[in-house]
XYZ file of C-alpha atoms in Angstrom:
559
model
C -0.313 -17.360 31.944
C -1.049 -14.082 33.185
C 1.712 -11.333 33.674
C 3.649 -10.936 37.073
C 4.438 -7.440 38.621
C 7.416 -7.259 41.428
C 5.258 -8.167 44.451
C 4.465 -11.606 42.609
C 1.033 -11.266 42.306
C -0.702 -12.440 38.840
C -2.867 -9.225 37.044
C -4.274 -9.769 33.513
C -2.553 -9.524 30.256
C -2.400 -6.875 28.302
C -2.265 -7.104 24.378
C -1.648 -4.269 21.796
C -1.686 -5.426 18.127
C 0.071 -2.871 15.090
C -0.002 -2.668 11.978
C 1.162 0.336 9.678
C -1.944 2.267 9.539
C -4.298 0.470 12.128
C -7.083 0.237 9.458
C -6.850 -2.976 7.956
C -5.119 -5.646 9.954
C -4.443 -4.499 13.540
C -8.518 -3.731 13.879
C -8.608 -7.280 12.616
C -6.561 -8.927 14.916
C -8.205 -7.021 17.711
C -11.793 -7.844 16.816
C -11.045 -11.571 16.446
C -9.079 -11.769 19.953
C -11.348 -9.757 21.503
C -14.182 -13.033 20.525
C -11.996 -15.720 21.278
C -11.029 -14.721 24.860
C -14.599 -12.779 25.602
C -15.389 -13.447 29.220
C -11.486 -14.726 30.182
C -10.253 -12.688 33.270
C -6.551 -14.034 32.304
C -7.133 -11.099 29.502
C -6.955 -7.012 30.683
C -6.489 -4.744 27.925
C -6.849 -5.410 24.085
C -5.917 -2.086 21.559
C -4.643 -1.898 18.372
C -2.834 0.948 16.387
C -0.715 1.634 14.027
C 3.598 2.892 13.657
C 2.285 6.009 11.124
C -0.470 8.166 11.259
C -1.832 7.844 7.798
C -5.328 7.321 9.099
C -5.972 8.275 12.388
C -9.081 9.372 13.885
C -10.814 7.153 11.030
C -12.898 4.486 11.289
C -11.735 0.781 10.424
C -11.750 -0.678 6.344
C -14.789 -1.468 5.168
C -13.447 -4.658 3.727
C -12.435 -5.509 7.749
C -15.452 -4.421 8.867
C -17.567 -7.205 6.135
C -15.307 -9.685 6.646
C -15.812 -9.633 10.932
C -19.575 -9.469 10.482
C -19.254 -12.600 8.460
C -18.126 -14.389 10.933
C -20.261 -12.967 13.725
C -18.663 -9.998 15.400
C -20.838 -7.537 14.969
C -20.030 -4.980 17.710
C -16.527 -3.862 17.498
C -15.890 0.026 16.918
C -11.886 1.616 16.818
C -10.796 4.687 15.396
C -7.297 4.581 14.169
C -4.648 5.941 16.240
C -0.628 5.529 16.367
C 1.569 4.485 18.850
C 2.656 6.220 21.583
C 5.528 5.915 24.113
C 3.326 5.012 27.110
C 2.138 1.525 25.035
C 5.238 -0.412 25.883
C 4.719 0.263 29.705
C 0.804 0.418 29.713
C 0.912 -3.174 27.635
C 2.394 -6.585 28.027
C 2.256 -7.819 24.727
C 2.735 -5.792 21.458
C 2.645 -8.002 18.119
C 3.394 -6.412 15.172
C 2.156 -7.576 11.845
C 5.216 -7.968 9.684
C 8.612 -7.729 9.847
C 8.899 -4.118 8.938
C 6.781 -2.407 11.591
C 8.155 -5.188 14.308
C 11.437 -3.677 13.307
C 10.240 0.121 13.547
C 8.236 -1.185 17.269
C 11.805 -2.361 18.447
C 14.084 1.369 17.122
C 11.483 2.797 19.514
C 11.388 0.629 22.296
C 15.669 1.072 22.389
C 15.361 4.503 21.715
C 12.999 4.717 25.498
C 15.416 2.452 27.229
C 18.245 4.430 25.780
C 16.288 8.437 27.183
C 14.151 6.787 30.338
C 15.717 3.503 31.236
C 14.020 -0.049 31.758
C 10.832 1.351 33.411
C 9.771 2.640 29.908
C 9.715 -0.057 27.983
C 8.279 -3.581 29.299
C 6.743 -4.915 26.806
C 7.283 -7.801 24.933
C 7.509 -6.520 21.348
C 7.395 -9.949 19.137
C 5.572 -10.867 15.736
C 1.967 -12.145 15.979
C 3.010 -14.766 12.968
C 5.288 -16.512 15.437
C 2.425 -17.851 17.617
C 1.032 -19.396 14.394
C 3.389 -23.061 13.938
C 5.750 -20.910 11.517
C 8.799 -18.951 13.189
C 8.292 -15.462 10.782
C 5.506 -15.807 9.107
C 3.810 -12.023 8.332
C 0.298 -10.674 7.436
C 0.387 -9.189 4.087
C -1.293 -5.527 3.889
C -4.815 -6.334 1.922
C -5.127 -2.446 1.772
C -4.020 -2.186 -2.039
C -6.142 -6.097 -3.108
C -8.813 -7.485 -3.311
C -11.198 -9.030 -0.676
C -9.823 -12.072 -0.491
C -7.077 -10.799 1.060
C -9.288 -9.956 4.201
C -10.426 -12.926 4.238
C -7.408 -14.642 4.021
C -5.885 -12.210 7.034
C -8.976 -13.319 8.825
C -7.675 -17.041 8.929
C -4.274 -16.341 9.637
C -5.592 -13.721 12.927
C -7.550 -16.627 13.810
C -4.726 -19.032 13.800
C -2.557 -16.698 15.310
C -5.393 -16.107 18.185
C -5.452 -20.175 18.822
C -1.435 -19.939 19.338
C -1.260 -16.924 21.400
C -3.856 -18.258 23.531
C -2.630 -22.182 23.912
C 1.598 -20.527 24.847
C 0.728 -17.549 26.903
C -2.398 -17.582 28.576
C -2.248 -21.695 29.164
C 0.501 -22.185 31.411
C 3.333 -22.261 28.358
C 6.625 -20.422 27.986
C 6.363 -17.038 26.111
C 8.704 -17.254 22.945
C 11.325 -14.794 23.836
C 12.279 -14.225 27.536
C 12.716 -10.790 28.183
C 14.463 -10.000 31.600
C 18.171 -9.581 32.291
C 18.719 -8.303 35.716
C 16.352 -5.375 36.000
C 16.647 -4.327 32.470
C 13.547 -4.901 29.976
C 15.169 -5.877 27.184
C 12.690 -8.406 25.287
C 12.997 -8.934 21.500
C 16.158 -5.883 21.569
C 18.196 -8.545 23.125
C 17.179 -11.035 20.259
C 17.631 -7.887 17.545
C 21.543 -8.632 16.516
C 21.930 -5.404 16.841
C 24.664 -5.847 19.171
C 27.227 -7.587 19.337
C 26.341 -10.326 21.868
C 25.354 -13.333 21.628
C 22.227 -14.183 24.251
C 21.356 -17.814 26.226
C 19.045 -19.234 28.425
C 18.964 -20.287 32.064
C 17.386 -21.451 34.073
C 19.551 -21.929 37.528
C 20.018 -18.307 39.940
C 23.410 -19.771 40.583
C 24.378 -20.065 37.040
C 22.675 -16.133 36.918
C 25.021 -15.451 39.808
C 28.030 -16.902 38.855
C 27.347 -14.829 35.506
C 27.245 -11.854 37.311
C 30.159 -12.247 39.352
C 32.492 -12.990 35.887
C 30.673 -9.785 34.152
C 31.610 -7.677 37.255
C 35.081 -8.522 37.936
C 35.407 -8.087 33.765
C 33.861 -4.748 33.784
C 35.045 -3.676 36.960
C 31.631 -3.239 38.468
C 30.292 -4.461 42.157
C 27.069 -5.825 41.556
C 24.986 -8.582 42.977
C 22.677 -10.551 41.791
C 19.546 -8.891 44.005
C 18.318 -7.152 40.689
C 17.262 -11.042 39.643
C 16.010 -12.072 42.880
C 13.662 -8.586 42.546
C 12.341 -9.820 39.816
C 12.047 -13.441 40.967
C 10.778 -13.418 44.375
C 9.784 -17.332 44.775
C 13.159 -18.904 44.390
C 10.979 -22.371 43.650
C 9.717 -20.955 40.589
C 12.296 -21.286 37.838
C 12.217 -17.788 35.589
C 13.489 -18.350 32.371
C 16.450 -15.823 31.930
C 18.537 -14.023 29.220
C 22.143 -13.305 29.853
C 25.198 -12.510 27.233
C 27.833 -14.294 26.939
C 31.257 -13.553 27.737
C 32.547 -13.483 24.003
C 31.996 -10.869 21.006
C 30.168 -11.926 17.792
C 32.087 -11.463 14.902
C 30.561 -9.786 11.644
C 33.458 -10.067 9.134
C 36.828 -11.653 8.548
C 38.126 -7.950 8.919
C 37.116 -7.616 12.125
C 40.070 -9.905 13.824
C 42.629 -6.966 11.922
C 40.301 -4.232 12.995
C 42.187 -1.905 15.318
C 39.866 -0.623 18.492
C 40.037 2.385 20.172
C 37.620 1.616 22.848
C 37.383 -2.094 24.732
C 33.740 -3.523 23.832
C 31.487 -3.310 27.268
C 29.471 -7.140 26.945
C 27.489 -5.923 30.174
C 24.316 -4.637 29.357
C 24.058 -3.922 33.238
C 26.575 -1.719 33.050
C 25.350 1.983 32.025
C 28.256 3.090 28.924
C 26.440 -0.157 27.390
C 23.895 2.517 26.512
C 25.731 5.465 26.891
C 27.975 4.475 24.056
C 25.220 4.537 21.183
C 23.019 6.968 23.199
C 21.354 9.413 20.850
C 21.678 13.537 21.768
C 18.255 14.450 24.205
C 15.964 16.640 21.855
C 15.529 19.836 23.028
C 11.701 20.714 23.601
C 9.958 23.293 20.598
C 7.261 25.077 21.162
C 4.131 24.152 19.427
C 3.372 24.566 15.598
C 1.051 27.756 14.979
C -0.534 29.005 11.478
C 1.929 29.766 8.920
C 5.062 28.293 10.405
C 7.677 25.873 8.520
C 8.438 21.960 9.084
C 12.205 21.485 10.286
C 12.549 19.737 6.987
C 11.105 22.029 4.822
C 12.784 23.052 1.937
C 11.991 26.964 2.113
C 13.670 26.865 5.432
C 16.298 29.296 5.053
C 18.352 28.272 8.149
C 21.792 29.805 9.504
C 23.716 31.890 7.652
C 27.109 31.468 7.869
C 28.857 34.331 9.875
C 31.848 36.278 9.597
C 34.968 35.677 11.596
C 34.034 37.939 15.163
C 30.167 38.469 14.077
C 27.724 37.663 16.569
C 25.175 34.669 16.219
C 21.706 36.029 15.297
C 18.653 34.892 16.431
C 16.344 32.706 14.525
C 14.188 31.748 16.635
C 10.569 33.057 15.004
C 8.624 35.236 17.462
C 5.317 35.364 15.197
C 3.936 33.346 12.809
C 3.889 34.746 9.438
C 0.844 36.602 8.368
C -2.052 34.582 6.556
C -2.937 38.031 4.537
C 0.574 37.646 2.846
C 0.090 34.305 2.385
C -2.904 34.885 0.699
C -1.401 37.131 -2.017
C -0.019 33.390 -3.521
C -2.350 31.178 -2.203
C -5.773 33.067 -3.097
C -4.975 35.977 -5.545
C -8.429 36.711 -6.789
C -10.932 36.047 -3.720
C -13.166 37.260 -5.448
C -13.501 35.474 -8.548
C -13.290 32.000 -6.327
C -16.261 33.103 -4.574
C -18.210 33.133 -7.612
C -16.571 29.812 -9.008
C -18.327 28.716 -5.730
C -21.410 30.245 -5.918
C -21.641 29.268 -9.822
C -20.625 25.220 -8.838
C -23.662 25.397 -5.570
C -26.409 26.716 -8.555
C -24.933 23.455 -11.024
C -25.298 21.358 -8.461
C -28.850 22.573 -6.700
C -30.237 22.901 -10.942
C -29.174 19.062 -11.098
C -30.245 17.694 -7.621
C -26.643 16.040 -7.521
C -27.427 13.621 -10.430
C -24.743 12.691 -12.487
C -25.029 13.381 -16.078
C -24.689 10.424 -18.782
C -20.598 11.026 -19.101
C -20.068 11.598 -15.467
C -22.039 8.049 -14.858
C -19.802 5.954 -17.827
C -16.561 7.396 -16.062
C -17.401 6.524 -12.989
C -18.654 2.737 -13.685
C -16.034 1.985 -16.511
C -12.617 1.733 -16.759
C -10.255 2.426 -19.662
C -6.645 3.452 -20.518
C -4.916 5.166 -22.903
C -1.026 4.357 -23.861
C 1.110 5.951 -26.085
C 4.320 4.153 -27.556
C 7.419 5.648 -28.484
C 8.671 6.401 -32.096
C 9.417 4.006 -34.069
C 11.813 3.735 -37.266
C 8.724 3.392 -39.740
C 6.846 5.242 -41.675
C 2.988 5.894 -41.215
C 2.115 3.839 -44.470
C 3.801 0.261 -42.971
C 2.683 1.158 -39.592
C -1.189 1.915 -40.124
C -1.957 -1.660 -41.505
C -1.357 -2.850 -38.005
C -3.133 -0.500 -36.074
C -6.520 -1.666 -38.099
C -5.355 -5.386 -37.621
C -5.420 -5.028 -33.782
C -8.502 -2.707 -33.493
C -11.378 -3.959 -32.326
C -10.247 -7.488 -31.382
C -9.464 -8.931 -27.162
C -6.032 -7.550 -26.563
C -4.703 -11.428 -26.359
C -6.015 -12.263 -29.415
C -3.988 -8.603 -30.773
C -0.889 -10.127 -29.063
C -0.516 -13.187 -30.720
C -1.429 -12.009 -34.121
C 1.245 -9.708 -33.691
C 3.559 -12.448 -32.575
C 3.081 -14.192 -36.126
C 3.309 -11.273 -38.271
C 5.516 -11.106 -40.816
C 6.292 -7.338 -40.480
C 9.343 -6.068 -39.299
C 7.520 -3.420 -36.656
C 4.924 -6.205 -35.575
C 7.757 -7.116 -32.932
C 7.710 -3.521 -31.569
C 4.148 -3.482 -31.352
C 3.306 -6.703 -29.471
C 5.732 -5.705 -26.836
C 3.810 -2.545 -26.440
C 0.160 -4.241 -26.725
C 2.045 -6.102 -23.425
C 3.050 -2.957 -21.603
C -0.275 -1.288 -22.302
C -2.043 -4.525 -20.626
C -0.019 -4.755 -17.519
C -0.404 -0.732 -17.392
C -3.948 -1.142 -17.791
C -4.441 -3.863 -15.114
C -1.842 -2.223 -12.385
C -3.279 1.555 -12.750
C -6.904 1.265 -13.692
C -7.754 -2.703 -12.356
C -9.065 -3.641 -15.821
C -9.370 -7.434 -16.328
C -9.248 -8.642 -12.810
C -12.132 -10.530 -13.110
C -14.068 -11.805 -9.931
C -10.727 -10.578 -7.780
C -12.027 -7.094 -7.487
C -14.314 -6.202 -4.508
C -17.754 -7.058 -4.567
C -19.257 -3.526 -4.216
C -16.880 -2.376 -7.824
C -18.348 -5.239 -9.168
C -21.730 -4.704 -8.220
C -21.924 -1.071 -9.840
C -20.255 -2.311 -13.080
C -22.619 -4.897 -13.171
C -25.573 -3.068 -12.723
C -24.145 0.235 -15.131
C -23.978 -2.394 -17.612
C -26.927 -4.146 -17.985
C -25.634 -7.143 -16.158
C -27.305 -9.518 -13.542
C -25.530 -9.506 -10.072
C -25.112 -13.084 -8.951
C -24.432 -12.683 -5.379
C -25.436 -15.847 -2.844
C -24.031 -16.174 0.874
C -21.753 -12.986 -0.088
C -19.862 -14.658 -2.702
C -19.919 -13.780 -6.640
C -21.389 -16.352 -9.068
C -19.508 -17.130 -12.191
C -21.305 -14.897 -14.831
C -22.819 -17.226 -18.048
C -21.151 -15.318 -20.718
C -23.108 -13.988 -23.522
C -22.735 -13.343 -27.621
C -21.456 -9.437 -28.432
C -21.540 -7.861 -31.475
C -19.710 -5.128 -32.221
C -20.405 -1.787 -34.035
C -18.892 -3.283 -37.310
C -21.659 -6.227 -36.956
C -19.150 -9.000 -36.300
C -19.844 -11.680 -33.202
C -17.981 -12.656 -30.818
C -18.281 -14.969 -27.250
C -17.334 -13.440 -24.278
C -17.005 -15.116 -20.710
C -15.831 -12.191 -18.445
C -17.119 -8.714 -18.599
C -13.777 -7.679 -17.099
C -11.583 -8.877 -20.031
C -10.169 -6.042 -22.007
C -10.373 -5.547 -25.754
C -8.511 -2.587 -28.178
C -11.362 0.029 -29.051
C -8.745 1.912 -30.596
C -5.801 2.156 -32.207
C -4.108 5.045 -34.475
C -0.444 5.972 -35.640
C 1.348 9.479 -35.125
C 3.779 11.263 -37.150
C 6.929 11.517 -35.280
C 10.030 13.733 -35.657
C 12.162 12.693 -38.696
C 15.416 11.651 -38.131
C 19.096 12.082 -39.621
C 21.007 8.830 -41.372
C 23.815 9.204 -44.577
C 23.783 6.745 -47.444
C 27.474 6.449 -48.152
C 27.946 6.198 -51.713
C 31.136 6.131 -54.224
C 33.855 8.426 -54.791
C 33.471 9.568 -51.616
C 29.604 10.995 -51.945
C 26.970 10.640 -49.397
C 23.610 11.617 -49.366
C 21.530 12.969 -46.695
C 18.415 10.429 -45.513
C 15.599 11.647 -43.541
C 14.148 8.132 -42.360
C 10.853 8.987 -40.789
C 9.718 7.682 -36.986
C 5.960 6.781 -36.306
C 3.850 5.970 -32.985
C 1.063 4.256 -32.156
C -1.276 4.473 -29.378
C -4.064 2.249 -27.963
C -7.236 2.734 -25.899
C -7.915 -0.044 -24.278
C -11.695 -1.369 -22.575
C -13.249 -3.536 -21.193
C -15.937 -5.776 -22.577
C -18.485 -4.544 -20.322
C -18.230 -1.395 -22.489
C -19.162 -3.108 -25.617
C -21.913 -4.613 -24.097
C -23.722 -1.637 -23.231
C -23.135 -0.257 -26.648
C -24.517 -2.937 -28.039
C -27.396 -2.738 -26.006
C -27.697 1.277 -26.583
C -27.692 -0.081 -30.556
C -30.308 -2.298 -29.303
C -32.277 -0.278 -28.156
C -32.415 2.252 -30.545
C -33.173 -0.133 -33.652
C -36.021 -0.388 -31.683
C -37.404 3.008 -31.108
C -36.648 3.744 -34.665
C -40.384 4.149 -36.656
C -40.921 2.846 -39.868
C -41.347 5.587 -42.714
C -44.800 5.800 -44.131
C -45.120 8.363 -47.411
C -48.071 10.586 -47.420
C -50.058 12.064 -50.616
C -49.387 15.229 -49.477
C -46.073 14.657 -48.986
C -43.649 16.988 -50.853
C -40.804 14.497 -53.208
C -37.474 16.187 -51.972
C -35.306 12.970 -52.828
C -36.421 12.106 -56.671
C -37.243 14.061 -59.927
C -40.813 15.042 -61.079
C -40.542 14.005 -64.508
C -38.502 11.581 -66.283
C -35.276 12.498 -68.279
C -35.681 12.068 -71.275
């Protein structure tokens, strides 16, 4: 159904969806509701933004942007923006995404009625997952996976859409009522952050009866015309919230707890507010060049004063000077000019194409982990670093696991570290997870066909690799990651005493060793082993000449 205003007349609903950095899921949510009610007057405004301002001014994802042209919306544009204090009066709807920015939308919507009252905060602040069958259910942040994640957002917006549309704009019940009297309350009433306990009517006389037994508690002489405002067809039942007439308890201690103050239960009565109101901020003049944040830390502040000394002013009447700043910030101007002017003539000599190292760092992945010292010596510990070398870093694990030396324990448990380090920093051996356009370059820096149908990825074949040593091996995923090296380090020694008799001891020096890993992945070997390839093949077979000078052999025999 369509939102009411006080004279009783229906306008169009107005929907704001909000994420955390209006990017990813908010621009998603608005592009697919924006499809599904195109043409519907019931429908005014659709937005979306975002509680932080990470991003704003930017354009959607990329991976949001695929993933709506997939399914046919072609023509939706947003820049990112936050919210702002106007959005819960300009909107009737705001859904937030997950729990955690639903909780940040509802701190600022009590924080407006708190400074400006009910006028400045209508809307009905409630989580989009609620519309979908499931009371809670959130829209995890894709931003930091894969692109099924999108995808998988994409259903749930969908889904979401359906609900949203079949309870609000059909005729149904919203989820959460949000009037009491003529203060806009919506899900801060449902927030248990008070200590009242909320229920629903129905009946004006039950509302006025309510009234009457929250007046003649509070002391207050008020009618119920504030619900009959807001109700102006008494044959249209408005669903309504009102507290009830009891505290909520928190804690066993609370029944021994002494007060100093009685509890107010009305929120119609102003010290309801007034009680937990928050200290007006005084207005600061703009930011300029040069000037400190209130929380930075080379603020120096107030100085404490002297019993009978004056307060000084610290109020800054200039911004500080950007030539003193630039005696730490830029000491040699000079010298970065020509920095400058030498990186423009690199980059103008090589037309902006990447050299052969720039190209394998950009298109391959590896990582390097270091272990820490362990009580061995080199000689015990080398053995094992040229057992794991070369060989899939599972295959390294388990051999490990069924060694019979003493350190092999130490080392699986770091050949584990190295591979979840490996796979959460760099994204090595995700596979077909990662994005399609990462593993589109990989594929085609490696020498690799790109199986791409109907935007989906193909399972690669697999192929034979050998490595540099000559030895073959099957591999199935490009992505899977394999030791290239492995070496030990010398570590400091340390201190121990062999106790002997007669009271002797003697002083040990027991020696500690590390080793350390580089892990790739196997789309590195197969390039090498194509580069090997390839250059057996260039190589030209050696023909001797008669005029050839002998450089490698004697003249005449020895004898």
């Amino acid at each position: 159904m369509s939102a009411t205003d006080a004279t009783g007349i229906h306008k169009p609903v107005s929907v704001l969806f909000v994420c955390l950095g209006n990017i990813c899921r908010s621009p998603m949510a608005e592009g697919v509701f924006r499809r599904m009610v195109k043409g519907d007057g019931r429908v005014g405004v659709i937005d979306s933004a975002g509680t932080g301002a990470y991003h704003e001014g930017c354009a959607p994802d990329p991976r949001t942007m695929s993933v709506l042209e997939d399914n046919g919306e072609t023509e939706y544009d947003h820049l990112a923006r936050k919210v702002r204090s106007c959005d819960f009066k300009d909107f009737d709807y705001i859904l937030a995404m997950d729990v955690e920015n639903l909780h940040g939308l509802l701190r600022s919507q009590r924080r407006l009625v708190k400074n400006g009252g009910a006028g400045a905060a209508l809307a009905r602040v409630m989580l989009f997952g609620d519309f979908g069958g499931r009371k809670g259910e959130e829209v995890i942040d894709p931003y930091y996976g894969a692109r099924d994640g999108f995808t998988i957002a994409y259903e749930q917006m969908t889904r979401f859409s359906k609900g949203f549309i079949e309870q609000v704009l059909s005729g149904a019940l919203p989820r959460y009522p949000i009037l009491v009297g003529s203060l806009a309350l919506g899900d801060f009433a449902l927030s248990q952050h008070h200590a009242v306990k909320y229920q629903l009517v129905k009946d004006l006389n039950t509302v006025t009866a309510r009234l009457a037994a929250m007046n003649a508690r509070n002391g207050l002489n008020r009618s119920a015309n504030s619900i009959r405002a807001i109700n102006p067809n008494p044959s249209r039942r408005l669903p309504i919230l009102l507290p009830c007439l009891y505290p909520r308890r928190t804690a066993i201690m609370d029944y021994f707890r002494r007060k100093k103050q009685p509890d107010i239960l009305d929120p119609l009565n102003p010290d309801f507010l007034k009680r937990r109101a928050a200290p007006t901020p005084q207005p600061q003049a703009p930011p300029q060049q040069g000037d400190l944040a209130p929380t930075s830390i080379f603020d120096e502040g107030e100085t404490p004063r002297k019993p009978g000394q004056a307060q000084r002013d610290t109020t800054r009447t200039s911004a500080r000077d950007p030539t003193v700043l630039a005696a730490a910030l830029d000491p040699k101007p000079e010298s970065r000019r020509r920095w400058q002017r030498r990186q423009i003539i690199r980059d103008v000599r090589t037309r902006d194409q990447l050299t052969k190292a720039q190209r394998i760092a950009r298109t391959e992945r590896e990582s390097l982990c270091k272990s820490q010292f362990y009580k061995t010596s080199v000689k015990k510990l080398m053995p094992l670093a040229r057992q794991i070398a070369g060989k899939p870093i599972e295959e390294a694990i388990i051999q490990m696991r069924f060694s019979k030396k003493r350190v092999a324990k130490d080392v699986k448990k770091h050949l584990e570290y190295a591979r979840d380090e490996a796979i959460v920093k760099r994204g090595m051996g995700l596979g077909m997870v990662r994005p399609e356009a990462d593993t589109a370059v990989e594929l085609e820096a490696s020498g690799g066909v790109s199986g791409k149908s109907n935007g989906q990825d193909q399972q690669w074949p697999g192929m034979v690799v050998e490595d540099k040593k000559g030895k073959r091996r099957w591999v199935a995923d490009k992505s899977s990651i394999y030791v290239d090296e492995a070496w030990v380090g010398r570590g400091p020694y340390g201190t121990d005493y062999d106790i002997r008799a007669f009271g002797r001891a003697n002083l040990l020096r027991p020696p500690e060793t590390s080793v350390t890993v580089r892990l790739k992945e196997e789309a590195t070997r197969i390039r090498l082993m194509e580069e090997r390839e390839q250059k057996r093949q260039r190589r030209k077979v050696w023909v001797p000449l008669p005029d050839r000078p002998v450089t490698a052999q004697r003249q005449y025999c020895l004898w």
